Amino acid sequence: MAVFECRTEVHVPPEALFDFITRPANMKAISPPEVDMVIVEAPDVIAEGSRLVFKVQAFGIPQELVHEIVAFDRPNSFREKMTKGPLPTWIHDYVVEPHGEGFAALLNRIEFEPPGGMLGMLLTAERILSHLEEGYATRSEALKEA
């Protein structure tokens, strides 16, 4: 299983950061424009058991993805699991940590398994990791500005 991690430090209290990232509309706002994220179905604020349906452009292919929030520990962390999409496994942990007075850090940790078959020859773990690095660099900067 491949693992991607990204840590972003922001000048807000941890509770404010957690509140921000648990609102799907905010996550859409900080997504890279080329992903062209469209929220099809999602609550205003996620909780354990929430279902999120969205469309994105990934590797030039429009896709509809379904994620479920399978663990939720307010105001520290939550886990999102892809239940419909191109990869056999996608588990995304969001962890908010205090980082000094008035600062917080967001750790995004994604475990994934690339697809098999012919698609797996094109979508290797290395290619997916590279795509994630580019996307999360943009997302981190947008989060700092938001």
PDB file of C-alpha atoms in Angstrom:
ATOM      1  CA  MET A   1       0.000   0.000   0.000  1.00  0.00           C
ATOM      2  CA  ALA A   2       1.369   3.423  -0.932  1.00  0.00           C
ATOM      3  CA  VAL A   3       1.272   6.339   1.524  1.00  0.00           C
ATOM      4  CA  PHE A   4       1.203  10.095   0.914  1.00  0.00           C
ATOM      5  CA  GLU A   5       1.570  12.693   3.684  1.00  0.00           C
ATOM      6  CA  CYS A   6       1.306  16.456   3.651  1.00  0.00           C
ATOM      7  CA  ARG A   7       1.538  18.808   6.641  1.00  0.00           C
ATOM      8  CA  THR A   8       0.262  22.383   6.494  1.00  0.00           C
ATOM      9  CA  GLU A   9       0.703  24.921   9.293  1.00  0.00           C
ATOM     10  CA  VAL A  10      -1.826  27.751   9.542  1.00  0.00           C
ATOM     11  CA  HIS A  11      -2.306  30.740  11.829  1.00  0.00           C
ATOM     12  CA  VAL A  12      -5.650  29.733  13.355  1.00  0.00           C
ATOM     13  CA  PRO A  13      -6.603  27.843  16.526  1.00  0.00           C
ATOM     14  CA  PRO A  14      -6.977  24.071  16.055  1.00  0.00           C
ATOM     15  CA  GLU A  15     -10.761  24.197  16.622  1.00  0.00           C
ATOM     16  CA  ALA A  16     -11.190  26.770  13.828  1.00  0.00           C
ATOM     17  CA  LEU A  17      -9.122  24.637  11.442  1.00  0.00           C
ATOM     18  CA  PHE A  18     -11.151  21.541  12.282  1.00  0.00           C
ATOM     19  CA  ASP A  19     -14.402  23.434  11.732  1.00  0.00           C
ATOM     20  CA  PHE A  20     -13.109  24.634   8.356  1.00  0.00           C
ATOM     21  CA  ILE A  21     -12.101  21.211   7.050  1.00  0.00           C
ATOM     22  CA  THR A  22     -15.334  19.525   8.138  1.00  0.00           C
ATOM     23  CA  ARG A  23     -17.331  21.696   5.714  1.00  0.00           C
ATOM     24  CA  PRO A  24     -17.238  20.129   2.218  1.00  0.00           C
ATOM     25  CA  ALA A  25     -17.841  23.524   0.558  1.00  0.00           C
ATOM     26  CA  ASN A  26     -14.560  24.774   2.080  1.00  0.00           C
ATOM     27  CA  MET A  27     -12.661  21.751   0.820  1.00  0.00           C
ATOM     28  CA  LYS A  28     -14.009  22.416  -2.674  1.00  0.00           C
ATOM     29  CA  ALA A  29     -12.859  26.037  -2.378  1.00  0.00           C
ATOM     30  CA  ILE A  30      -9.234  25.047  -1.681  1.00  0.00           C
ATOM     31  CA  SER A  31      -9.063  22.240  -4.270  1.00  0.00           C
ATOM     32  CA  PRO A  32      -6.848  22.895  -7.299  1.00  0.00           C
ATOM     33  CA  PRO A  33      -8.897  24.464 -10.131  1.00  0.00           C
ATOM     34  CA  GLU A  34      -7.809  21.787 -12.631  1.00  0.00           C
ATOM     35  CA  VAL A  35      -9.558  19.145 -10.503  1.00  0.00           C
ATOM     36  CA  ASP A  36     -12.878  20.895 -11.300  1.00  0.00           C
ATOM     37  CA  MET A  37     -14.490  19.479  -8.158  1.00  0.00           C
ATOM     38  CA  VAL A  38     -18.297  19.438  -8.130  1.00  0.00           C
ATOM     39  CA  ILE A  39     -20.110  18.375  -4.965  1.00  0.00           C
ATOM     40  CA  VAL A  40     -23.074  16.206  -5.907  1.00  0.00           C
ATOM     41  CA  GLU A  41     -24.178  15.213  -2.406  1.00  0.00           C
ATOM     42  CA  ALA A  42     -22.782  16.157   1.001  1.00  0.00           C
ATOM     43  CA  PRO A  43     -23.989  17.532   4.315  1.00  0.00           C
ATOM     44  CA  ASP A  44     -23.098  21.118   5.237  1.00  0.00           C
ATOM     45  CA  VAL A  45     -20.871  19.739   8.017  1.00  0.00           C
ATOM     46  CA  ILE A  46     -19.565  16.174   8.064  1.00  0.00           C
ATOM     47  CA  ALA A  47     -19.853  13.720  10.944  1.00  0.00           C
ATOM     48  CA  GLU A  48     -19.240  10.010  11.330  1.00  0.00           C
ATOM     49  CA  GLY A  49     -21.307   8.163   8.739  1.00  0.00           C
ATOM     50  CA  SER A  50     -21.542  11.134   6.358  1.00  0.00           C
ATOM     51  CA  ARG A  51     -21.561  10.250   2.677  1.00  0.00           C
ATOM     52  CA  LEU A  52     -19.915  12.548   0.142  1.00  0.00           C
ATOM     53  CA  VAL A  53     -20.497  12.224  -3.590  1.00  0.00           C
ATOM     54  CA  PHE A  54     -18.452  14.433  -5.884  1.00  0.00           C
ATOM     55  CA  LYS A  55     -17.139  14.657  -9.407  1.00  0.00           C
ATOM     56  CA  VAL A  56     -13.534  15.479 -10.266  1.00  0.00           C
ATOM     57  CA  GLN A  57     -11.184  15.527 -13.208  1.00  0.00           C
ATOM     58  CA  ALA A  58      -8.254  13.213 -12.545  1.00  0.00           C
ATOM     59  CA  PHE A  59      -5.627  12.447 -15.147  1.00  0.00           C
ATOM     60  CA  GLY A  60      -7.921  14.018 -17.753  1.00  0.00           C
ATOM     61  CA  ILE A  61     -10.810  11.681 -16.955  1.00  0.00           C
ATOM     62  CA  PRO A  62     -14.051  12.870 -15.312  1.00  0.00           C
ATOM     63  CA  GLN A  63     -14.947  10.627 -12.387  1.00  0.00           C
ATOM     64  CA  GLU A  64     -17.683  10.362  -9.788  1.00  0.00           C
ATOM     65  CA  LEU A  65     -16.328   9.376  -6.378  1.00  0.00           C
ATOM     66  CA  VAL A  66     -18.124   8.370  -3.203  1.00  0.00           C
ATOM     67  CA  HIS A  67     -16.461   8.762   0.180  1.00  0.00           C
ATOM     68  CA  GLU A  68     -17.752   7.921   3.637  1.00  0.00           C
ATOM     69  CA  ILE A  69     -16.592   9.324   6.970  1.00  0.00           C
ATOM     70  CA  VAL A  70     -15.758   6.151   8.903  1.00  0.00           C
ATOM     71  CA  ALA A  71     -14.191   7.705  12.032  1.00  0.00           C
ATOM     72  CA  PHE A  72     -14.709  11.093  13.626  1.00  0.00           C
ATOM     73  CA  ASP A  73     -12.973  12.494  16.725  1.00  0.00           C
ATOM     74  CA  ARG A  74     -13.943  16.183  17.087  1.00  0.00           C
ATOM     75  CA  PRO A  75     -11.806  18.368  17.210  1.00  0.00           C
ATOM     76  CA  ASN A  76      -8.785  16.211  16.447  1.00  0.00           C
ATOM     77  CA  SER A  77      -9.273  13.988  13.415  1.00  0.00           C
ATOM     78  CA  PHE A  78     -11.485  12.154  11.008  1.00  0.00           C
ATOM     79  CA  ARG A  79     -11.078   9.376   8.455  1.00  0.00           C
ATOM     80  CA  GLU A  80     -12.559   9.351   4.989  1.00  0.00           C
ATOM     81  CA  LYS A  81     -12.764   6.132   2.969  1.00  0.00           C
ATOM     82  CA  MET A  82     -13.501   5.913  -0.748  1.00  0.00           C
ATOM     83  CA  THR A  83     -16.369   3.495  -1.338  1.00  0.00           C
ATOM     84  CA  LYS A  84     -16.713   4.125  -5.086  1.00  0.00           C
ATOM     85  CA  GLY A  85     -13.911   5.176  -7.392  1.00  0.00           C
ATOM     86  CA  PRO A  86     -11.056   3.960  -9.568  1.00  0.00           C
ATOM     87  CA  LEU A  87      -8.763   2.726  -6.780  1.00  0.00           C
ATOM     88  CA  PRO A  88      -9.299  -0.463  -4.767  1.00  0.00           C
ATOM     89  CA  THR A  89      -8.261   1.314  -1.546  1.00  0.00           C
ATOM     90  CA  TRP A  90      -8.237   4.992  -0.568  1.00  0.00           C
ATOM     91  CA  ILE A  91      -8.163   5.961   3.115  1.00  0.00           C
ATOM     92  CA  HIS A  92      -7.631   9.626   3.954  1.00  0.00           C
ATOM     93  CA  ASP A  93      -6.876  10.724   7.523  1.00  0.00           C
ATOM     94  CA  TYR A  94      -7.201  14.390   8.471  1.00  0.00           C
ATOM     95  CA  VAL A  95      -5.396  15.152  11.736  1.00  0.00           C
ATOM     96  CA  VAL A  96      -5.424  18.605  13.358  1.00  0.00           C
ATOM     97  CA  GLU A  97      -2.649  19.335  15.854  1.00  0.00           C
ATOM     98  CA  PRO A  98      -1.962  22.420  17.990  1.00  0.00           C
ATOM     99  CA  HIS A  99       1.229  24.088  16.831  1.00  0.00           C
ATOM    100  CA  GLY A 100       2.118  26.896  19.207  1.00  0.00           C
ATOM    101  CA  GLU A 101      -0.032  29.782  20.404  1.00  0.00           C
ATOM    102  CA  GLY A 102      -2.795  30.473  17.886  1.00  0.00           C
ATOM    103  CA  PHE A 103      -1.404  28.051  15.301  1.00  0.00           C
ATOM    104  CA  ALA A 104      -2.509  24.646  14.096  1.00  0.00           C
ATOM    105  CA  ALA A 105      -1.163  22.041  11.715  1.00  0.00           C
ATOM    106  CA  LEU A 106      -3.186  19.840   9.398  1.00  0.00           C
ATOM    107  CA  LEU A 107      -1.733  16.463   8.544  1.00  0.00           C
ATOM    108  CA  ASN A 108      -3.262  14.774   5.509  1.00  0.00           C
ATOM    109  CA  ARG A 109      -2.313  11.100   5.347  1.00  0.00           C
ATOM    110  CA  ILE A 110      -3.560   9.041   2.422  1.00  0.00           C
ATOM    111  CA  GLU A 111      -3.102   5.293   2.042  1.00  0.00           C
ATOM    112  CA  PHE A 112      -4.013   3.971  -1.371  1.00  0.00           C
ATOM    113  CA  GLU A 113      -3.682   0.996  -3.630  1.00  0.00           C
ATOM    114  CA  PRO A 114      -3.277   1.661  -7.363  1.00  0.00           C
ATOM    115  CA  PRO A 115      -5.686  -0.068  -9.729  1.00  0.00           C
ATOM    116  CA  GLY A 116      -4.805  -3.377 -11.287  1.00  0.00           C
ATOM    117  CA  GLY A 117      -4.983  -4.529 -14.880  1.00  0.00           C
ATOM    118  CA  MET A 118      -4.354  -2.257 -17.842  1.00  0.00           C
ATOM    119  CA  LEU A 119      -5.297   0.867 -15.890  1.00  0.00           C
ATOM    120  CA  GLY A 120      -2.687  -0.038 -13.293  1.00  0.00           C
ATOM    121  CA  MET A 121       0.028   0.113 -15.957  1.00  0.00           C
ATOM    122  CA  LEU A 122      -0.811   3.796 -16.463  1.00  0.00           C
ATOM    123  CA  LEU A 123      -1.803   4.758 -12.934  1.00  0.00           C
ATOM    124  CA  THR A 124       1.182   3.540 -10.968  1.00  0.00           C
ATOM    125  CA  ALA A 125       1.737   4.403  -7.308  1.00  0.00           C
ATOM    126  CA  GLU A 126       4.544   6.763  -8.375  1.00  0.00           C
ATOM    127  CA  ARG A 127       2.289   8.642 -10.793  1.00  0.00           C
ATOM    128  CA  ILE A 128      -0.481   8.941  -8.208  1.00  0.00           C
ATOM    129  CA  LEU A 129       2.006  10.163  -5.584  1.00  0.00           C
ATOM    130  CA  SER A 130       3.327  12.794  -7.992  1.00  0.00           C
ATOM    131  CA  HIS A 131      -0.236  13.939  -8.730  1.00  0.00           C
ATOM    132  CA  LEU A 132      -0.972  14.159  -4.986  1.00  0.00           C
ATOM    133  CA  GLU A 133       2.213  16.158  -4.313  1.00  0.00           C
ATOM    134  CA  GLU A 134       1.257  18.726  -6.956  1.00  0.00           C
ATOM    135  CA  GLY A 135      -2.363  18.945  -5.840  1.00  0.00           C
ATOM    136  CA  TYR A 136      -1.603  19.223  -2.145  1.00  0.00           C
ATOM    137  CA  ALA A 137       1.021  21.922  -2.720  1.00  0.00           C
ATOM    138  CA  THR A 138      -1.755  24.021  -4.277  1.00  0.00           C
ATOM    139  CA  ARG A 139      -4.248  22.996  -1.599  1.00  0.00           C
ATOM    140  CA  SER A 140      -1.826  23.870   1.232  1.00  0.00           C
ATOM    141  CA  GLU A 141      -1.266  27.374  -0.139  1.00  0.00           C
ATOM    142  CA  ALA A 142      -5.022  27.879  -0.585  1.00  0.00           C
ATOM    143  CA  LEU A 143      -5.645  26.680   2.978  1.00  0.00           C
ATOM    144  CA  LYS A 144      -3.108  29.184   4.337  1.00  0.00           C
ATOM    145  CA  GLU A 145      -4.853  31.989   2.444  1.00  0.00           C
ATOM    146  CA  ALA A 146      -8.365  30.893   3.472  1.00  0.00           C
TER     147      ALA A 146
END
